[in-house]
Short mmCIF file of C-alpha atoms and ligand atoms in Angstrom, two decimals:
data_model
loop_
_atom_site.label_atom_id
_atom_site.label_comp_id
_atom_site.label_asym_id
_atom_site.label_seq_id
_atom_site.Cartn_x
_atom_site.Cartn_y
_atom_site.Cartn_z
CA UNK A 189 -16.15 -8.97 -1.11
CA UNK A 190 -13.83 -6.68 -3.06
CA UNK A 191 -11.49 -8.54 -5.44
CA UNK A 192 -8.63 -7.35 -7.64
CA UNK A 193 -10.66 -5.05 -9.96
CA UNK A 194 -12.32 -3.22 -7.07
CA UNK A 195 -9.03 -2.88 -5.19
CA UNK A 196 -7.23 -1.71 -8.33
CA UNK A 197 -9.95 0.91 -8.93
CA UNK A 198 -9.40 2.28 -5.43
CA UNK A 199 -5.61 2.09 -5.84
CA UNK A 200 -5.75 4.23 -8.97
CA UNK A 201 -8.03 6.78 -7.33
CA UNK A 202 -5.87 6.91 -4.23
CA UNK A 203 -2.68 7.32 -6.27
CA UNK A 204 -4.28 10.36 -7.89
CA UNK A 205 -4.87 12.21 -4.62
CA UNK A 206 -2.53 10.98 -1.89
CA UNK A 207 0.97 11.30 -3.35
CA UNK A 208 3.15 14.05 -1.85
CA UNK A 209 0.82 14.58 1.11
CA UNK A 210 2.06 14.22 4.71
CA UNK A 211 0.23 12.47 7.52
CA UNK A 212 -0.62 14.93 10.29
CA UNK A 213 -2.66 12.62 12.50
CA UNK A 214 -3.97 9.09 12.72
CA UNK A 215 -6.91 7.98 14.86
CA UNK A 216 -7.95 4.42 15.60
CA UNK A 217 -11.52 3.79 16.78
CA UNK A 218 -11.65 0.05 16.21
CA UNK A 219 -8.81 -2.04 17.63
CA UNK A 220 -9.65 -5.09 15.53
CA UNK A 221 -8.86 -3.19 12.32
CA UNK A 222 -5.24 -2.68 13.43
CA UNK A 223 -4.95 -6.08 15.16
CA UNK A 224 -1.46 -6.77 13.84
CA UNK A 225 -0.20 -3.98 16.10
CA UNK A 226 -0.17 -4.85 19.79
CA UNK A 227 -0.74 -1.19 20.59
CA UNK A 228 -2.69 1.12 18.21
CA UNK A 229 -0.27 3.92 19.14
CA UNK A 230 2.31 1.86 17.31
CA UNK A 231 0.20 2.00 14.14
CA UNK A 232 -0.24 5.77 14.45
CA UNK A 233 3.43 6.54 15.13
CA UNK A 234 4.37 4.61 12.00
CA UNK A 235 2.31 7.05 9.95
CA UNK A 236 2.52 10.49 11.56
CA UNK A 237 4.98 12.81 9.83
CA UNK A 238 5.41 10.46 6.86
CA UNK A 239 4.74 11.56 3.31
CA UNK A 240 2.95 9.32 0.80
CA UNK A 241 5.16 8.56 -2.22
CA UNK A 242 3.15 6.16 -4.36
CA UNK A 243 0.46 3.49 -4.18
CA UNK A 244 0.91 -0.14 -5.19
CA UNK A 245 -1.28 -3.23 -5.10
CA UNK A 246 -0.54 -6.90 -4.43
CA UNK A 247 -3.58 -9.11 -4.99
CA UNK A 248 -6.30 -7.61 -2.83
CA UNK A 249 -3.90 -5.51 -0.73
CA UNK A 250 -3.29 -1.79 -1.22
CA UNK A 251 0.19 -0.56 -0.28
CA UNK A 252 0.69 3.16 0.33
CA UNK A 253 4.47 3.55 0.23
CA UNK A 254 5.63 6.32 2.57
CA UNK A 255 8.97 8.02 2.90
CA UNK A 256 11.49 6.56 5.38
CA UNK A 257 10.57 3.08 4.18
CA UNK A 258 7.22 2.64 5.93
CA UNK A 259 4.27 1.15 4.07
CA UNK A 260 0.60 1.55 5.00
CA UNK A 261 -1.04 -1.75 4.04
CA UNK A 262 -4.82 -1.91 3.63
CA UNK A 263 -7.09 -4.91 3.06
CA UNK A 264 -10.84 -4.45 2.67
CA UNK A 265 -11.85 -7.95 3.80
CA UNK A 266 -15.58 -8.61 3.31
CA UNK A 267 -17.08 -5.19 3.83
CA UNK A 268 -14.27 -2.64 4.14
CA UNK A 269 -14.57 0.70 2.38
CA UNK A 270 -12.08 3.52 1.97
CA UNK A 271 -13.18 7.12 1.56
CA UNK A 272 -11.18 10.21 0.65
CA UNK A 273 -12.87 13.27 2.14
CA UNK A 274 -12.21 16.78 3.36
CA UNK A 275 -11.50 16.86 7.11
CA UNK A 276 -14.59 19.05 7.49
CA UNK A 277 -16.82 16.41 5.87
CA UNK A 278 -19.63 14.91 7.95
CA UNK A 279 -18.57 12.91 10.97
CA UNK A 280 -17.33 9.41 10.19
CA UNK A 281 -19.92 6.63 10.39
CA UNK A 282 -20.17 4.29 13.39
CA UNK A 283 -18.15 1.69 11.51
CA UNK A 284 -15.21 3.99 10.68
CA UNK A 285 -12.32 2.38 12.52
CA UNK A 286 -9.31 4.28 11.18
CA UNK A 287 -8.95 7.92 10.11
CA UNK A 288 -5.69 9.20 8.63
CA UNK A 289 -5.47 13.01 8.32
CA UNK A 290 -3.15 14.73 5.83
CA UNK A 291 -1.52 18.16 5.73
CA UNK A 292 -3.77 19.01 2.77
CA UNK A 293 -6.84 19.12 5.04
CA UNK A 294 -8.06 15.80 3.67
CA UNK A 295 -8.66 12.42 5.31
CA UNK A 296 -8.51 8.78 4.35
CA UNK A 297 -11.24 6.95 6.27
CA UNK A 298 -11.48 3.20 6.65
CA UNK A 299 -14.92 1.84 7.52
CA UNK A 300 -15.60 -1.86 7.95
CA UNK A 301 -18.85 -3.11 9.56
CA UNK A 302 -17.80 -6.79 9.60
CA UNK A 303 -14.17 -6.05 10.60
CA UNK A 304 -12.58 -8.77 8.47
CA UNK A 305 -10.50 -6.09 6.78
CA UNK A 306 -7.40 -4.51 8.30
CA UNK A 307 -4.85 -1.73 8.20
CA UNK A 308 -1.25 -2.02 9.34
CA UNK A 309 2.08 -0.29 8.94
CA UNK A 310 5.03 -2.33 7.75
CA UNK A 311 8.24 -0.68 8.83
CA UNK A 312 11.43 -0.65 6.80
CA UNK A 313 10.68 -3.48 4.38
CA UNK A 314 13.60 -4.21 2.06
CA UNK A 315 11.42 -2.96 -0.78
CA UNK A 316 7.74 -2.18 -1.13
CA UNK A 317 7.28 -5.42 -3.04
CA UNK A 318 8.59 -7.41 -0.08
CA UNK A 319 6.42 -6.63 2.91
CA UNK A 320 7.00 -9.71 5.11
CA UNK A 321 3.35 -10.03 6.01
CA UNK A 322 2.49 -10.44 2.31
CA UNK A 323 5.24 -12.93 1.50
CA UNK A 324 2.69 -15.77 1.32
CA UNK A 325 0.88 -14.29 -1.68
CA UNK A 326 1.13 -15.99 -5.04
CA UNK A 327 1.70 -14.08 -8.27
CA UNK A 328 -0.59 -11.14 -8.89
CA UNK A 329 -3.36 -12.15 -11.30
CA UNK A 330 -2.54 -9.18 -13.56
CA UNK A 331 1.22 -9.76 -13.44
CA UNK A 332 2.40 -10.38 -16.99
CA UNK A 333 5.53 -12.39 -16.18
CA UNK A 334 3.55 -15.50 -15.34
CA UNK A 335 2.80 -16.55 -18.91
CA UNK A 336 0.89 -19.63 -19.98
CA UNK A 337 4.04 -21.83 -19.96
CA UNK A 338 4.77 -20.91 -16.35
CA UNK A 339 1.11 -21.33 -15.43
CA UNK A 340 1.07 -24.77 -17.07
CA UNK A 341 3.98 -25.86 -14.86
CA UNK A 342 2.26 -24.51 -11.77
CA UNK A 343 -1.00 -26.30 -12.60
CA UNK A 344 0.69 -29.59 -13.48
CA UNK A 345 1.58 -30.29 -9.84
CA UNK A 346 -1.89 -29.45 -8.47
CA UNK A 347 -4.60 -32.05 -8.14
CA UNK A 348 -7.29 -29.75 -6.72
CA UNK A 349 -10.25 -28.42 -8.69
CA UNK A 350 -9.74 -25.23 -10.61
CA UNK A 351 -12.06 -22.86 -8.77
CA UNK A 352 -10.67 -23.25 -5.23
CA UNK A 353 -7.17 -23.08 -6.69
CA UNK A 354 -7.94 -19.79 -8.48
CA UNK A 355 -9.33 -18.44 -5.22
CA UNK A 356 -6.30 -19.57 -3.21
CA UNK A 357 -4.34 -16.35 -2.63
CA UNK A 358 -1.15 -18.35 -2.13
CA UNK A 359 -1.46 -19.67 -5.68
CA UNK A 360 -2.66 -16.53 -7.47
CA UNK A 361 -3.48 -13.27 -5.69
CA UNK A 362 -6.55 -11.20 -6.48
CA UNK A 363 -9.35 -13.56 -7.53
CA UNK A 364 -12.40 -14.29 -5.38
CA UNK A 365 -15.83 -15.80 -5.94
CA UNK A 366 -17.08 -13.42 -8.65
CA UNK A 367 -14.04 -13.24 -10.88
CA UNK A 368 -13.08 -16.91 -10.63
CA UNK A 369 -16.55 -17.77 -12.03
CA UNK A 370 -16.26 -15.14 -14.76
CA UNK A 371 -12.72 -16.25 -15.66
CA UNK A 372 -13.72 -19.92 -15.85
CA UNK A 373 -16.65 -19.08 -18.12
CA UNK A 374 -14.41 -16.98 -20.38
CA UNK A 375 -11.91 -19.86 -20.49
CA UNK A 376 -14.74 -22.39 -21.14
CA UNK A 377 -13.62 -24.50 -18.19
CA UNK A 378 -15.68 -26.10 -15.41
CA UNK A 379 -15.07 -25.09 -11.78
CA UNK A 380 -14.37 -28.71 -10.83
CA UNK A 381 -11.80 -29.57 -13.49
CA UNK A 382 -8.62 -31.00 -11.94
CA UNK A 383 -5.88 -28.40 -12.29
CA UNK A 384 -3.40 -30.96 -13.64
CA UNK A 385 -5.83 -32.21 -16.30
CA UNK A 386 -5.68 -29.11 -18.49
CA UNK A 387 -4.31 -29.31 -22.03
CA UNK A 388 -1.81 -26.75 -23.30
CA UNK A 389 -4.60 -25.01 -25.17
CA UNK A 390 -6.82 -24.91 -22.09
CA UNK A 391 -4.06 -23.38 -19.97
CA UNK A 392 -3.58 -20.73 -22.65
CA UNK A 393 -7.31 -19.98 -22.60
CA UNK A 394 -7.23 -19.73 -18.82
CA UNK A 395 -4.24 -17.35 -18.79
CA UNK A 396 -5.85 -15.13 -21.41
CA UNK A 397 -9.22 -15.19 -19.64
CA UNK A 398 -7.71 -14.06 -16.32
CA UNK A 399 -6.12 -11.01 -17.94
CA UNK A 400 -9.07 -10.16 -20.16
CA UNK A 401 -11.78 -10.44 -17.52
CA UNK A 402 -9.80 -8.50 -14.91
CA UNK A 403 -8.86 -5.72 -17.32
CA UNK A 404 -12.46 -5.32 -18.45
CA UNK A 405 -13.63 -5.26 -14.84
CA UNK A 406 -11.06 -2.59 -13.92
CA UNK A 407 -12.17 -0.54 -16.95
CA UNK A 408 -15.72 -0.59 -15.55
CA UNK A 409 -14.63 0.31 -12.02
CA UNK A 410 -15.26 -3.18 -10.56
CA UNK A 411 -18.53 -4.85 -9.51
CA UNK A 412 -21.03 -3.56 -6.97
CA UNK A 413 -23.57 -6.25 -6.09
CA UNK A 414 -27.01 -5.80 -4.53
CA UNK A 415 -25.43 -5.76 -1.05
CA UNK A 416 -23.59 -2.53 -2.08
CA UNK A 417 -20.57 -3.60 -0.05
CA UNK A 418 -18.18 -2.30 -2.65
CA UNK A 419 -18.01 1.44 -3.33
CA UNK A 420 -15.04 3.38 -4.67
CA UNK A 421 -13.01 6.06 -2.87
CA UNK A 422 -15.81 8.58 -3.40
CA UNK A 423 -18.72 6.28 -2.57
CA UNK A 424 -19.62 5.47 -6.17
CA UNK A 425 -20.72 2.02 -7.36
CA UNK A 426 -18.81 0.07 -10.00
CA UNK A 427 -20.37 -0.92 -13.33
CA UNK A 428 -19.00 -4.35 -14.20
CA UNK A 429 -21.95 -6.20 -12.59
CA UNK A 430 -23.92 -5.37 -15.74
CA UNK A 431 -21.36 -7.30 -17.79
CA UNK A 432 -21.25 -10.49 -15.70
CA UNK A 433 -21.69 -13.52 -17.93
CA UNK A 434 -22.49 -16.04 -15.19
CA UNK A 435 -22.05 -14.68 -11.66
CA UNK A 436 -25.44 -14.06 -10.01
CA UNK A 437 -27.31 -15.09 -13.21
CA UNK A 438 -28.82 -18.41 -12.11
CA UNK A 439 -31.74 -19.38 -14.38
CA UNK A 440 -30.98 -16.65 -16.91
CA UNK A 441 -29.90 -17.44 -20.47
CA UNK A 442 -26.21 -17.94 -21.23
CA UNK A 443 -25.18 -14.99 -23.40
CA UNK A 444 -23.23 -17.36 -25.62
CA UNK A 445 -25.57 -20.38 -26.10
CA UNK A 446 -28.90 -19.51 -24.40
CA UNK A 447 -28.68 -22.47 -21.98
CA UNK A 448 -29.87 -21.53 -18.48
CA UNK A 449 -27.03 -20.62 -16.16
CA UNK A 450 -26.81 -23.06 -13.27
CA UNK A 451 -25.71 -22.57 -9.69
CA UNK A 452 -23.70 -25.27 -7.96
CA UNK A 453 -23.06 -25.33 -4.23
CA UNK A 454 -19.74 -26.69 -3.02
CA UNK A 455 -18.09 -26.14 0.34
CA UNK A 456 -20.69 -23.56 1.31
CA UNK A 457 -20.01 -21.49 -1.75
CA UNK A 458 -22.03 -20.92 -4.94
CA UNK A 459 -20.50 -21.27 -8.36
CA UNK A 460 -22.33 -20.03 -11.42
CA UNK A 461 -21.69 -21.70 -14.77
CA UNK A 462 -23.01 -22.71 -18.16
CA UNK A 463 -23.11 -26.54 -18.32
CA UNK A 464 -22.96 -26.41 -22.10
CA UNK A 465 -20.15 -23.84 -22.65
CA UNK A 466 -17.84 -25.02 -19.89
CA UNK A 467 -16.18 -28.40 -20.12
ZN1 ZN B 727 -23.45 -21.33 -22.66
#
């Protein structure tokens, strides 16, 4: 499932090609992908004739800000992929549910076999940062204004374990299963530590680890696992999977202390960790 680094990689690529281009046509082939709109024609009319101004990201959401105040919001869900292609490129795959055509002769195609992802148009939000449908999101994991003091206050009132809290998009937006494990390893903290039990120093380590791990992952174009569900805007795989310290490395040696990485199952989810490095 794409997390912040994968979505940020696509955002940057999209920002490089989409700005200034006008939507000529929009076609919906899969109703579930535009489920927030009662009628898919509603989705299309919110796009046609609009010009793309810039591209933002909030957590795992991509926001293409259009003129006249409309915003095209995209979420990749479990298996969603975006492609930027020439309109004359091979026919879209069976799982391509939305195709947006631009006046440049190019298309943005949204394919999503498992259909947990979505696309919708937010009309006239007060600002692109305040799309109502995204109001529930916590601070963006790469947002600098939540420093370790603020994070310490936020953690002090939470009794849950760290990992589910880091994956809770209402608390912090952008982290999923891969990066929460990598962040916790970098911060030397166990997945099941109570959020309100962290010392000042541990909160500082956690804040630094979030930024460092995510920045490195973005620099490598995100992680593409064996299931190949994540590919960038041009169908290329990311490279950060080769730098994972714990995720997917069960039984392999910890790169820090040589202890075998263990895999713990909780609530139907696997967490990878080093029992010796993380306390
Ligand atoms: Zn270790």
